[in-house]
Amino acid sequence: MRLRVPRAACAAVTAGLVLAGCGLGADPVHHPELSDGDVTISMNWWGADARIQQTIQAIELFEEEYPNIDVEPVYSDWSGYWERLATSTAAGDMPDVSQFDALYLASYAERGALLDLASVDNILDPSALPPEILDSGRVGGTLYAVPTGATTNGILINTTLFERYGVDLPDTDTWTWDDFQRAAVEVTRASGGEAHGLTPFGAGSFDLNVWARQHGDQLFDAEGDLALDPDVLAGFWQRELDLIDSEASPSVAQLSENVGVPLDQGDLVTGQTAMGFIPAGQFVAYQSAAPDFDYDLANWPTDPDTADGFQYLKPAMYWSAASTTEHPAEAALLIDFLANDTRVAELFGLDRGEPGNPAFREVVEPTLDAAGRESLAFSEAMAQEVGETPPIIPNGASDIDALLNRYNQQVLFGESSPEEAAESFLAELGDSITAAG
């Protein structure tokens, strides 16, 4: 194997943008056959050093199984991944197999950059995945991606801090938003300001969608149009301001200092806050980053009028193939291997989220430490609580998190009211979706 560096773009691009009209694939060959000769394909992913090494080991297993196929690894961290992928895609040089995120799946699929996986179902069989997880890889009814797994949102609780400061944790099976805020304020006061009770939401689309669903709403409809009521978004930001004003949360200045910091430098890991909103699949990463603390996971607090089924399964990440691949059969074979060979599960563990394939879960569970077992147990409990998976983030909305963060900063610093920011955010995002369509 050797590291493959994509060719330069045919035009300047930014992450997830300007993909159309520059080297995208033609109609796929239906049921292509594997080659008897030597074939080279590329595989692209993001991640830290541990993921890089695990994935390279998986590639080596695949190459041992299929010695005529050479897989060239292409990898980077998240921050540069999407700009580089957009550049290579615009140049007609998209890697044969890529790791994908829900933020970008529709934008690439609708521009014709991804392979219709039904065209290779003679080789790729993702049927081990439950339908509610597998269907999250569909855009417009067509399967373009195979999810690695899925996670709900949750509240990470540093129980060590609650014990240290003598604060009783409410019953998390029945807690309300008032209970949640009151407990957080008690931590702040009991610690003398050394720690705060929680890190609030405000800038993440996963958090926002769960909040919207608590209020009987959602971000997008089935047609890919904005469906969010501006009053619901304004309430999201007002709740954040209320948590800050009550001193349940750090100050605006303190929160702003932590925007964009790595997980291991965030307040939830350093012990500066006792609770926060996280994708539940990241529980093991938090516990591993802070071995001196004990953490629990809990469902979100609710109120009497909270809608049922507000939690949902968000795909951790996906495997997709390029529509421009010269070797669709071999690309499909690699995805099938990554999705179904339990030796991959042994290597990956929970690194790419809690496995969607039940056979992977059976292999992984006996190898887990206490944090891993707690993460899986939470997921199994939440499986009884989740509602229908919401529509995928549409083409034109890939920058939703960056946009949310910008308007959230305006709200925090008093440059816009929650109501003004909600109207402006939705107008800007709606224009972006319209332009992409």
PDB file of N, CA and C in Angstrom, residues 202 270 377:
ATOM      1  N   GLY A 202     -26.569  25.038  21.487  1.00  0.00           N
ATOM      2  CA  GLY A 202     -26.717  26.315  20.816  1.00  0.00           C
ATOM      3  C   GLY A 202     -26.213  26.322  19.391  1.00  0.00           C
ATOM      4  N   THR A 270     -12.208  18.389  31.086  1.00  0.00           N
ATOM      5  CA  THR A 270     -11.316  18.993  32.078  1.00  0.00           C
ATOM      6  C   THR A 270     -11.980  19.179  33.434  1.00  0.00           C
ATOM      7  N   ALA A 377     -25.392  -0.261  26.577  1.00  0.00           N
ATOM      8  CA  ALA A 377     -26.613  -0.422  27.375  1.00  0.00           C
ATOM      9  C   ALA A 377     -27.527   0.786  27.208  1.00  0.00           C
TER      10      ALA A 377
END
